[in-house]
Structures are given as C-alpha cells and as structure tokens.
C-alpha cells in the first residue's frame, strides 16, 4: 500500500494539481465576477472553447505565444460583451442566452478551426509555454519544483486570486459590482450605473475565461482539439457555487477539484482500476448539487442573480 | 426619437413571423461565414436545402434527425411553460437511452420489448428531471444550475458503464452491447431509416399541445408559469405542478434517447447525442414554447444538420456551419421575442 502511495504522491503530483487548477481558477474567477454582478454566464463553456481556438490559431500563425494569449483574452472579453449585450442591455433571460452563447461560440470555434487548419489526422500542435523557474524559491524542497517551476500563466493565476479578492472587496468598483448584484435598485439610487457596472463585470469575466482557454491550448495541451474544454466551463459554474461566490473559496474549490482530478489520473496510470475514473469526475458536480441544497437555507447567492434590471420598471 | 414601450398583448401572426424573422436574420448573418470560406452563398444554401428536403429520401433522413429534437423540444417547451428551467434535457436523454438499451438487450417478443423500452426510458428521464425539481421545491435550489450540472453527472455515469462493466466484449470498443434485433424499431419505408419512433414523435407534439391547451394539468402548468402567486391564490398546489411538469418533461427527453437507441444506433455510445438536449432549447424557443411549433422548428434544425454535411462535401464549407446556425438562431429568436414584450413607438423629438 505504501508503494502505491509513493507512486501517487510524487513531486510531480503537486505540480500536476497546480496545472489542472490553473485554467479552472481563471474560469471560476471569471464566472464569479459575472455572477457577483448579477449575471449568470452559461456561455462560459463556449467562450473558453472559442478563446482556446483563437489563441492557438494566433500563436500558431504568428509564432508568438503571448500574442496568442492576448487574442484569447480579447475574444473572451468580446464574447462576454456579447452575453452582456443580450442579458444586461436587452434584459433577456440569462440562462437561455448563455446556452445560446455557448452554442454559438462552440460552433464558431469548430467552424473556423476546420476552415483554417483543414481536416488532419494528427491535430497541428505548437511549442507551448515552457516552465519558468523562479530563482531561489524553486530550490525549496517539494514545494519549489511543484509551485515555483511553472508556466508564467500559472504565476498569473496565483496572483489573480488575491487580486480578485482585493478588487471585489477593497475597491469602489468591487463595491459597485457587489451592489448591482445584490440590490440593483439601491445601487441605482446611489448613483451607480447598473448597466455599465454589469457590462464591465461580464466583460472582465469573459477575459478571464479567455485566459483559461489560452492556458489549455498553449500550456497544457499545446494543440486545439474539439474536446479541449470538455466540460471545464460547467465545472467552473459548479465551483463558483461551491466556493460561495468568494474568490478565495472558489480558488480553493478549484484546487480541491484539481487534486481529485490529478489523483484520478494517477490511479488510472498506476493501474488501480477498481474505481472507474468517471466516479471522480462526477464528484464536483454531485458535491455542488448537494452543497446547493444545504446552502440555500442561508441564501449566499447574489440576490439579483438572473434578474434583469430595467430602470423604468418598478 | 424612438422609444420602447411595454406591450400587453401580441397579434397572432407574431407566432409565425418572429421565428421566420429570426431564421432569416440567422441565415443572412451566417452567409458571411460561407463567404469567408470562399463559397457561393446561394449555392451553399441551395445544396443545404436540396440535400435535406429535395427528395423523399432526404426528407426521411431529416425527419429521423428531427425526431429526438422534437422530443427534447417538447420537454423544454413544457418545462419552460411552468417556468421550470430544465436545462437538463441532455442528461435526461442519455438516461433514457441507457435504460431503454438495458431493456432492449433482454430477449423477449419485439412488441413487448419496444413498449418496455419506451416506458423504462421515459421513466429514467423523468427520474433525472425530478432531481432538480425536488431540490427547487424542497430546498429552493436554483433549477438552472442543478439541471445543467446533472448533465455531466449522467454523462460520466454513462461513460463509466460503457468503459466498464457494460463494455461490448465483442467489439472491445467503449460501446454498449446491441439491443436484440427483435427490439429494433420497425422501418416504415423500405430503403430508408424512417422508423416507428419518428411517427411517435410526430404524434407526441399534438398530444402535448392538447395537454397544455385543453387539460386541467395544462392549465395549471400555464398559470404556475405565468403567475405563481395567482396560481397559489387560486388553490393550485404550485409545488406539485412543478414536480408533475418535471416528470412530464423528463419523460419526453427520455423518449428522445429511446428513439435513438431503438431506431438509429441500436446501442449506446458516448456520442449518442450530439447535443440534442441543448438543441431542444433552441427548438422550444423558436416554437415560442408551443408544442405544435416544436415540429417545424425541429425539422428546420434537422434540415440544417443534414444539409450542412452535403454542403460541406459539395462546397468545402465546414459542416460545423450548422452549429453556428443553431446558436445564432437561438440568440436571434431571443432578440425577436423582445417585440412581444415591447413595441417601438415614435415619440416627439422634444422628449
């Protein structure tokens, strides 16, 4: 048994957790900003896919990975704006629009990818980001090679979590976001533009989803496949709820999910096939559904989630 | 200056005009993609139409593809009527497919097998839909998120089955063993794939319309959706209506899976549904949640899907155009629906 544990908990295991958690952390923070402003973005799955594809294409055609990241972020922000246009400006139903955005973005990603790269038996790949060791810190035993010898995007995710918490809880804009998500009427009376704030939050959220997509095709897999996102967007939706709409808790939830996922991958690789790996992949969804049942009693969700705001209607 | 003004009633011709406007807008928008791909727009759409509706065989293929979307479209339409936000038709479909495949693999007389497949498949779908509905009624859990997340749970359960204990030992692929030949739904026209399930889907639509428009349960569903306060005041048990709606909606989505197993694939694989559950949302919205409208809406999407493959072969435009059309159509329809709630009124320049 101890041999099995050794096989599972190597240094590489910790590094794998961090890498699996990174795109989830970006996506979860993105969804969280959107939902804190009162806008559920079910377009996340499609936005991640389209950004992943756009970033990969830009990087592959230009040879510049950072240009790819920039394109992915811009595409994510643009699609966030599209979702905001429908749900915030026009006040259409958020869940149906979200599904529409996901269908539209996924379709567009498949279409453009096939148009640009054609049908190839082996999907084209790029030389993705290389790990950048941080001097001194990367020499710390165990933690060093796992956490401080990673892609720059991983460091960005680690910085993004406290930054998101700071922006949400300590800046005037963060206060506006929370106000328009909790009580848009009061925010409006206090002179906060509900429409503008929601637009900004959903666009920022889209940009973060774009970063998540960029990480998948430029650091994790270095290629675009039609299943590259494969439900990670839905996982992020679950993690936001599980993390109670808080940046720290959401990121913690992403880390927990990544741990389970990495464990599952290790167990598969080590031939411990007694428990089907799908059982692990199901866990975050089941946990979240159960957690929602318990949490609903103390109503932690933003009060105005799913509710469009129209100033003239009272 | 123009101003948006609230509107309380809509003329009847809106029901037909709005989806047509949305579809026209979608096709115009997507013609840009055809042009980018370097093909003639008229030619590409021409191939799409002729390959999906041009001859009798093409029509049967389109109908075969429309059948699951008629069921999921009905499932979503009825659920949304009660404002039970069932985004989980995909999972309910998969549950129906798995359950009916289990039953279909048991040797028994064909007609009995088909009947049991339908019953068990519908029950499985209903059971899945009952989860988000119960959570909403008992724990006030948001049904949008719970029904959506359940799709992933069911999908992984299906994968665990077909990669594990249920794996087809004969082929070794991650697919389920096939159902009994006698349980295969009869083909109605020799030389086509038009199976009994398609007819059942076409009959289900008017039945659902009757249920919604003419029965007590239908009335309760509509009142619950339109004004739950009034429903409660009028002595309707809103919670019970929501649960009944979920059962009905889930059963319909389950039947979509039954049809795919019994009439098309005869077994279960990971990609048995290319997102028919989500397409059901597009269908239901295009149909303005009217069960009768679900049939033409599903046929439209099915025609786009079958047509896109032929268009791709003829013009080189990627067949994924059909996915873009689906998403665009949903968004265009949502925008078009604004005209039912608002009208644009010209007002004096001084205001």
PDB file of N, CA, C and O in Angstrom, chain B residues 129-177:
ATOM      1  N   UNK B 129     -35.108  14.229 -14.174  1.00  0.00           N
ATOM      2  CA  UNK B 129     -35.668  15.584 -14.126  1.00  0.00           C
ATOM      3  C   UNK B 129     -36.267  15.887 -12.759  1.00  0.00           C
ATOM      4  O   UNK B 129     -36.371  17.052 -12.354  1.00  0.00           O
ATOM      5  N   UNK B 130     -36.653  14.828 -12.069  1.00  0.00           N
ATOM      6  CA  UNK B 130     -37.267  15.019 -10.752  1.00  0.00           C
ATOM      7  C   UNK B 130     -36.249  15.584  -9.751  1.00  0.00           C
ATOM      8  O   UNK B 130     -36.629  16.277  -8.799  1.00  0.00           O
ATOM      9  N   UNK B 131     -34.960  15.315  -9.980  1.00  0.00           N
ATOM     10  CA  UNK B 131     -33.935  15.771  -9.031  1.00  0.00           C
ATOM     11  C   UNK B 131     -33.904  17.305  -8.919  1.00  0.00           C
ATOM     12  O   UNK B 131     -34.101  17.845  -7.829  1.00  0.00           O
ATOM     13  N   UNK B 132     -33.675  18.033 -10.040  1.00  0.00           N
ATOM     14  CA  UNK B 132     -33.663  19.488  -9.905  1.00  0.00           C
ATOM     15  C   UNK B 132     -35.010  20.051  -9.424  1.00  0.00           C
ATOM     16  O   UNK B 132     -35.036  21.035  -8.677  1.00  0.00           O
ATOM     17  N   UNK B 133     -36.114  19.402  -9.850  1.00  0.00           N
ATOM     18  CA  UNK B 133     -37.426  19.908  -9.440  1.00  0.00           C
ATOM     19  C   UNK B 133     -37.626  19.740  -7.936  1.00  0.00           C
ATOM     20  O   UNK B 133     -38.104  20.642  -7.247  1.00  0.00           O
ATOM     21  N   UNK B 134     -37.243  18.572  -7.426  1.00  0.00           N
ATOM     22  CA  UNK B 134     -37.380  18.326  -5.987  1.00  0.00           C
ATOM     23  C   UNK B 134     -36.488  19.283  -5.195  1.00  0.00           C
ATOM     24  O   UNK B 134     -36.911  19.847  -4.184  1.00  0.00           O
ATOM     25  N   UNK B 135     -35.248  19.451  -5.678  1.00  0.00           N
ATOM     26  CA  UNK B 135     -34.331  20.355  -4.979  1.00  0.00           C
ATOM     27  C   UNK B 135     -34.892  21.768  -4.943  1.00  0.00           C
ATOM     28  O   UNK B 135     -34.752  22.483  -3.962  1.00  0.00           O
ATOM     29  N   UNK B 136     -35.552  22.166  -6.030  1.00  0.00           N
ATOM     30  CA  UNK B 136     -36.117  23.511  -6.060  1.00  0.00           C
ATOM     31  C   UNK B 136     -37.296  23.622  -5.101  1.00  0.00           C
ATOM     32  O   UNK B 136     -37.412  24.580  -4.334  1.00  0.00           O
ATOM     33  N   UNK B 137     -38.165  22.612  -5.133  1.00  0.00           N
ATOM     34  CA  UNK B 137     -39.369  22.664  -4.320  1.00  0.00           C
ATOM     35  C   UNK B 137     -39.045  22.536  -2.831  1.00  0.00           C
ATOM     36  O   UNK B 137     -39.577  23.265  -1.994  1.00  0.00           O
ATOM     37  N   UNK B 138     -38.127  21.604  -2.504  1.00  0.00           N
ATOM     38  CA  UNK B 138     -37.849  21.333  -1.085  1.00  0.00           C
ATOM     39  C   UNK B 138     -36.783  22.255  -0.500  1.00  0.00           C
ATOM     40  O   UNK B 138     -36.830  22.604   0.676  1.00  0.00           O
ATOM     41  N   UNK B 139     -35.762  22.572  -1.319  1.00  0.00           N
ATOM     42  CA  UNK B 139     -34.615  23.308  -0.771  1.00  0.00           C
ATOM     43  C   UNK B 139     -34.386  24.664  -1.438  1.00  0.00           C
ATOM     44  O   UNK B 139     -33.394  25.313  -1.185  1.00  0.00           O
ATOM     45  N   UNK B 140     -35.290  25.053  -2.339  1.00  0.00           N
ATOM     46  CA  UNK B 140     -35.140  26.325  -3.068  1.00  0.00           C
ATOM     47  C   UNK B 140     -33.813  26.406  -3.824  1.00  0.00           C
ATOM     48  O   UNK B 140     -33.189  27.462  -3.921  1.00  0.00           O
ATOM     49  N   UNK B 141     -33.352  25.261  -4.339  1.00  0.00           N
ATOM     50  CA  UNK B 141     -32.119  25.255  -5.123  1.00  0.00           C
ATOM     51  C   UNK B 141     -32.447  25.687  -6.550  1.00  0.00           C
ATOM     52  O   UNK B 141     -33.440  25.244  -7.124  1.00  0.00           O
ATOM     53  N   UNK B 142     -31.600  26.567  -7.088  1.00  0.00           N
ATOM     54  CA  UNK B 142     -31.790  27.082  -8.433  1.00  0.00           C
ATOM     55  C   UNK B 142     -31.786  25.935  -9.449  1.00  0.00           C
ATOM     56  O   UNK B 142     -30.810  25.200  -9.566  1.00  0.00           O
ATOM     57  N   UNK B 143     -32.893  25.784 -10.189  1.00  0.00           N
ATOM     58  CA  UNK B 143     -33.013  24.639 -11.100  1.00  0.00           C
ATOM     59  C   UNK B 143     -32.146  24.774 -12.349  1.00  0.00           C
ATOM     60  O   UNK B 143     -31.770  23.771 -12.946  1.00  0.00           O
ATOM     61  N   UNK B 144     -31.824  26.018 -12.735  1.00  0.00           N
ATOM     62  CA  UNK B 144     -30.968  26.197 -13.920  1.00  0.00           C
ATOM     63  C   UNK B 144     -29.644  25.482 -13.709  1.00  0.00           C
ATOM     64  O   UNK B 144     -29.220  24.643 -14.507  1.00  0.00           O
ATOM     65  N   UNK B 145     -28.977  25.808 -12.612  1.00  0.00           N
ATOM     66  CA  UNK B 145     -27.642  25.270 -12.365  1.00  0.00           C
ATOM     67  C   UNK B 145     -27.708  23.780 -12.044  1.00  0.00           C
ATOM     68  O   UNK B 145     -26.937  22.982 -12.585  1.00  0.00           O
ATOM     69  N   UNK B 146     -28.662  23.366 -11.202  1.00  0.00           N
ATOM     70  CA  UNK B 146     -28.678  21.945 -10.815  1.00  0.00           C
ATOM     71  C   UNK B 146     -29.004  21.053 -12.009  1.00  0.00           C
ATOM     72  O   UNK B 146     -28.395  19.999 -12.175  1.00  0.00           O
ATOM     73  N   UNK B 147     -29.951  21.471 -12.862  1.00  0.00           N
ATOM     74  CA  UNK B 147     -30.283  20.614 -14.005  1.00  0.00           C
ATOM     75  C   UNK B 147     -29.126  20.572 -14.998  1.00  0.00           C
ATOM     76  O   UNK B 147     -28.849  19.541 -15.608  1.00  0.00           O
ATOM     77  N   UNK B 148     -28.420  21.697 -15.116  1.00  0.00           N
ATOM     78  CA  UNK B 148     -27.266  21.733 -16.023  1.00  0.00           C
ATOM     79  C   UNK B 148     -26.148  20.814 -15.522  1.00  0.00           C
ATOM     80  O   UNK B 148     -25.573  20.035 -16.279  1.00  0.00           O
ATOM     81  N   UNK B 149     -25.848  20.906 -14.220  1.00  0.00           N
ATOM     82  CA  UNK B 149     -24.748  20.119 -13.669  1.00  0.00           C
ATOM     83  C   UNK B 149     -25.057  18.626 -13.725  1.00  0.00           C
ATOM     84  O   UNK B 149     -24.168  17.796 -13.865  1.00  0.00           O
ATOM     85  N   UNK B 150     -26.348  18.302 -13.625  1.00  0.00           N
ATOM     86  CA  UNK B 150     -26.731  16.893 -13.664  1.00  0.00           C
ATOM     87  C   UNK B 150     -26.386  16.250 -15.012  1.00  0.00           C
ATOM     88  O   UNK B 150     -26.117  15.047 -15.079  1.00  0.00           O
ATOM     89  N   UNK B 151     -26.364  17.076 -16.075  1.00  0.00           N
ATOM     90  CA  UNK B 151     -25.980  16.542 -17.389  1.00  0.00           C
ATOM     91  C   UNK B 151     -24.613  15.882 -17.321  1.00  0.00           C
ATOM     92  O   UNK B 151     -24.404  14.806 -17.873  1.00  0.00           O
ATOM     93  N   UNK B 152     -23.669  16.544 -16.653  1.00  0.00           N
ATOM     94  CA  UNK B 152     -22.308  15.996 -16.571  1.00  0.00           C
ATOM     95  C   UNK B 152     -22.300  14.727 -15.744  1.00  0.00           C
ATOM     96  O   UNK B 152     -21.582  13.777 -16.061  1.00  0.00           O
ATOM     97  N   UNK B 153     -23.082  14.705 -14.658  1.00  0.00           N
ATOM     98  CA  UNK B 153     -23.134  13.506 -13.810  1.00  0.00           C
ATOM     99  C   UNK B 153     -23.610  12.315 -14.634  1.00  0.00           C
ATOM    100  O   UNK B 153     -22.987  11.243 -14.626  1.00  0.00           O
ATOM    101  N   UNK B 154     -24.711  12.509 -15.369  1.00  0.00           N
ATOM    102  CA  UNK B 154     -25.270  11.408 -16.164  1.00  0.00           C
ATOM    103  C   UNK B 154     -24.287  10.990 -17.251  1.00  0.00           C
ATOM    104  O   UNK B 154     -24.100   9.795 -17.523  1.00  0.00           O
ATOM    105  N   UNK B 155     -23.635  11.981 -17.872  1.00  0.00           N
ATOM    106  CA  UNK B 155     -22.690  11.657 -18.938  1.00  0.00           C
ATOM    107  C   UNK B 155     -21.560  10.775 -18.403  1.00  0.00           C
ATOM    108  O   UNK B 155     -21.210   9.772 -19.016  1.00  0.00           O
ATOM    109  N   UNK B 156     -20.998  11.144 -17.252  1.00  0.00           N
ATOM    110  CA  UNK B 156     -19.907  10.339 -16.698  1.00  0.00           C
ATOM    111  C   UNK B 156     -20.402   8.971 -16.232  1.00  0.00           C
ATOM    112  O   UNK B 156     -19.669   7.982 -16.321  1.00  0.00           O
ATOM    113  N   UNK B 157     -21.643   8.904 -15.762  1.00  0.00           N
ATOM    114  CA  UNK B 157     -22.197   7.604 -15.383  1.00  0.00           C
ATOM    115  C   UNK B 157     -22.280   6.703 -16.610  1.00  0.00           C
ATOM    116  O   UNK B 157     -21.913   5.522 -16.561  1.00  0.00           O
ATOM    117  N   UNK B 158     -22.739   7.296 -17.720  1.00  0.00           N
ATOM    118  CA  UNK B 158     -22.829   6.535 -18.973  1.00  0.00           C
ATOM    119  C   UNK B 158     -21.441   6.061 -19.394  1.00  0.00           C
ATOM    120  O   UNK B 158     -21.252   4.905 -19.773  1.00  0.00           O
ATOM    121  N   UNK B 159     -20.446   6.966 -19.317  1.00  0.00           N
ATOM    122  CA  UNK B 159     -19.083   6.606 -19.711  1.00  0.00           C
ATOM    123  C   UNK B 159     -18.543   5.471 -18.829  1.00  0.00           C
ATOM    124  O   UNK B 159     -17.887   4.548 -19.321  1.00  0.00           O
ATOM    125  N   UNK B 160     -18.826   5.583 -17.514  1.00  0.00           N
ATOM    126  CA  UNK B 160     -18.344   4.552 -16.589  1.00  0.00           C
ATOM    127  C   UNK B 160     -18.940   3.202 -16.977  1.00  0.00           C
ATOM    128  O   UNK B 160     -18.263   2.174 -16.916  1.00  0.00           O
ATOM    129  N   UNK B 161     -20.200   3.211 -17.400  1.00  0.00           N
ATOM    130  CA  UNK B 161     -20.854   1.966 -17.790  1.00  0.00           C
ATOM    131  C   UNK B 161     -20.221   1.370 -19.047  1.00  0.00           C
ATOM    132  O   UNK B 161     -19.852   0.200 -19.078  1.00  0.00           O
ATOM    133  N   UNK B 162     -20.099   2.200 -20.092  1.00  0.00           N
ATOM    134  CA  UNK B 162     -19.657   1.625 -21.364  1.00  0.00           C
ATOM    135  C   UNK B 162     -18.150   1.425 -21.429  1.00  0.00           C
ATOM    136  O   UNK B 162     -17.656   0.745 -22.311  1.00  0.00           O
ATOM    137  N   UNK B 163     -17.420   2.018 -20.492  1.00  0.00           N
ATOM    138  CA  UNK B 163     -15.983   1.709 -20.446  1.00  0.00           C
ATOM    139  C   UNK B 163     -15.698   0.647 -19.391  1.00  0.00           C
ATOM    140  O   UNK B 163     -14.583   0.171 -19.276  1.00  0.00           O
ATOM    141  N   UNK B 164     -16.717   0.324 -18.597  1.00  0.00           N
ATOM    142  CA  UNK B 164     -16.529  -0.643 -17.520  1.00  0.00           C
ATOM    143  C   UNK B 164     -17.371  -1.881 -17.719  1.00  0.00           C
ATOM    144  O   UNK B 164     -17.224  -2.598 -18.720  1.00  0.00           O
ATOM    145  N   UNK B 165     -18.273  -2.134 -16.780  1.00  0.00           N
ATOM    146  CA  UNK B 165     -18.998  -3.411 -16.767  1.00  0.00           C
ATOM    147  C   UNK B 165     -19.847  -3.651 -18.017  1.00  0.00           C
ATOM    148  O   UNK B 165     -20.139  -4.793 -18.345  1.00  0.00           O
ATOM    149  N   UNK B 166     -20.240  -2.579 -18.695  1.00  0.00           N
ATOM    150  CA  UNK B 166     -21.202  -2.721 -19.785  1.00  0.00           C
ATOM    151  C   UNK B 166     -20.508  -2.727 -21.153  1.00  0.00           C
ATOM    152  O   UNK B 166     -21.137  -2.748 -22.185  1.00  0.00           O
ATOM    153  N   UNK B 167     -19.172  -2.674 -21.144  1.00  0.00           N
ATOM    154  CA  UNK B 167     -18.409  -2.594 -22.385  1.00  0.00           C
ATOM    155  C   UNK B 167     -18.725  -3.792 -23.270  1.00  0.00           C
ATOM    156  O   UNK B 167     -18.804  -4.921 -22.807  1.00  0.00           O
ATOM    157  N   UNK B 168     -18.902  -3.535 -24.553  1.00  0.00           N
ATOM    158  CA  UNK B 168     -19.213  -4.584 -25.513  1.00  0.00           C
ATOM    159  C   UNK B 168     -18.011  -5.513 -25.659  1.00  0.00           C
ATOM    160  O   UNK B 168     -16.986  -5.125 -26.203  1.00  0.00           O
ATOM    161  N   UNK B 169     -18.124  -6.739 -25.125  1.00  0.00           N
ATOM    162  CA  UNK B 169     -16.980  -7.659 -25.164  1.00  0.00           C
ATOM    163  C   UNK B 169     -16.676  -8.087 -26.596  1.00  0.00           C
ATOM    164  O   UNK B 169     -15.553  -8.461 -26.913  1.00  0.00           O
ATOM    165  N   UNK B 170     -17.683  -8.033 -27.460  1.00  0.00           N
ATOM    166  CA  UNK B 170     -17.495  -8.498 -28.834  1.00  0.00           C
ATOM    167  C   UNK B 170     -16.594  -7.539 -29.614  1.00  0.00           C
ATOM    168  O   UNK B 170     -15.629  -7.953 -30.236  1.00  0.00           O
ATOM    169  N   UNK B 171     -16.887  -6.260 -29.572  1.00  0.00           N
ATOM    170  CA  UNK B 171     -16.095  -5.303 -30.356  1.00  0.00           C
ATOM    171  C   UNK B 171     -14.910  -4.750 -29.557  1.00  0.00           C
ATOM    172  O   UNK B 171     -13.910  -4.350 -30.132  1.00  0.00           O
ATOM    173  N   UNK B 172     -15.028  -4.733 -28.226  1.00  0.00           N
ATOM    174  CA  UNK B 172     -13.955  -4.180 -27.405  1.00  0.00           C
ATOM    175  C   UNK B 172     -13.945  -2.666 -27.371  1.00  0.00           C
ATOM    176  O   UNK B 172     -13.122  -2.067 -26.697  1.00  0.00           O
ATOM    177  N   UNK B 173     -14.822  -2.010 -28.138  1.00  0.00           N
ATOM    178  CA  UNK B 173     -14.911  -0.555 -28.100  1.00  0.00           C
ATOM    179  C   UNK B 173     -15.734  -0.113 -26.899  1.00  0.00           C
ATOM    180  O   UNK B 173     -16.547  -0.888 -26.384  1.00  0.00           O
ATOM    181  N   UNK B 174     -15.551   1.130 -26.458  1.00  0.00           N
ATOM    182  CA  UNK B 174     -16.414   1.611 -25.366  1.00  0.00           C
ATOM    183  C   UNK B 174     -17.822   1.903 -25.860  1.00  0.00           C
ATOM    184  O   UNK B 174     -18.233   3.050 -25.975  1.00  0.00           O
ATOM    185  N   UNK B 175     -18.526   0.852 -26.216  1.00  0.00           N
ATOM    186  CA  UNK B 175     -19.940   0.973 -26.577  1.00  0.00           C
ATOM    187  C   UNK B 175     -20.675  -0.153 -25.886  1.00  0.00           C
ATOM    188  O   UNK B 175     -20.075  -1.164 -25.527  1.00  0.00           O
ATOM    189  N   UNK B 176     -21.984   0.042 -25.698  1.00  0.00           N
ATOM    190  CA  UNK B 176     -22.747  -0.991 -25.013  1.00  0.00           C
ATOM    191  C   UNK B 176     -23.014  -2.146 -25.994  1.00  0.00           C
ATOM    192  O   UNK B 176     -22.918  -1.959 -27.204  1.00  0.00           O
ATOM    193  N   UNK B 177     -23.339  -3.333 -25.487  1.00  0.00           N
ATOM    194  CA  UNK B 177     -23.774  -4.395 -26.396  1.00  0.00           C
ATOM    195  C   UNK B 177     -25.058  -3.954 -27.105  1.00  0.00           C
ATOM    196  O   UNK B 177     -25.829  -3.178 -26.538  1.00  0.00           O
TER     197      UNK B 177
END
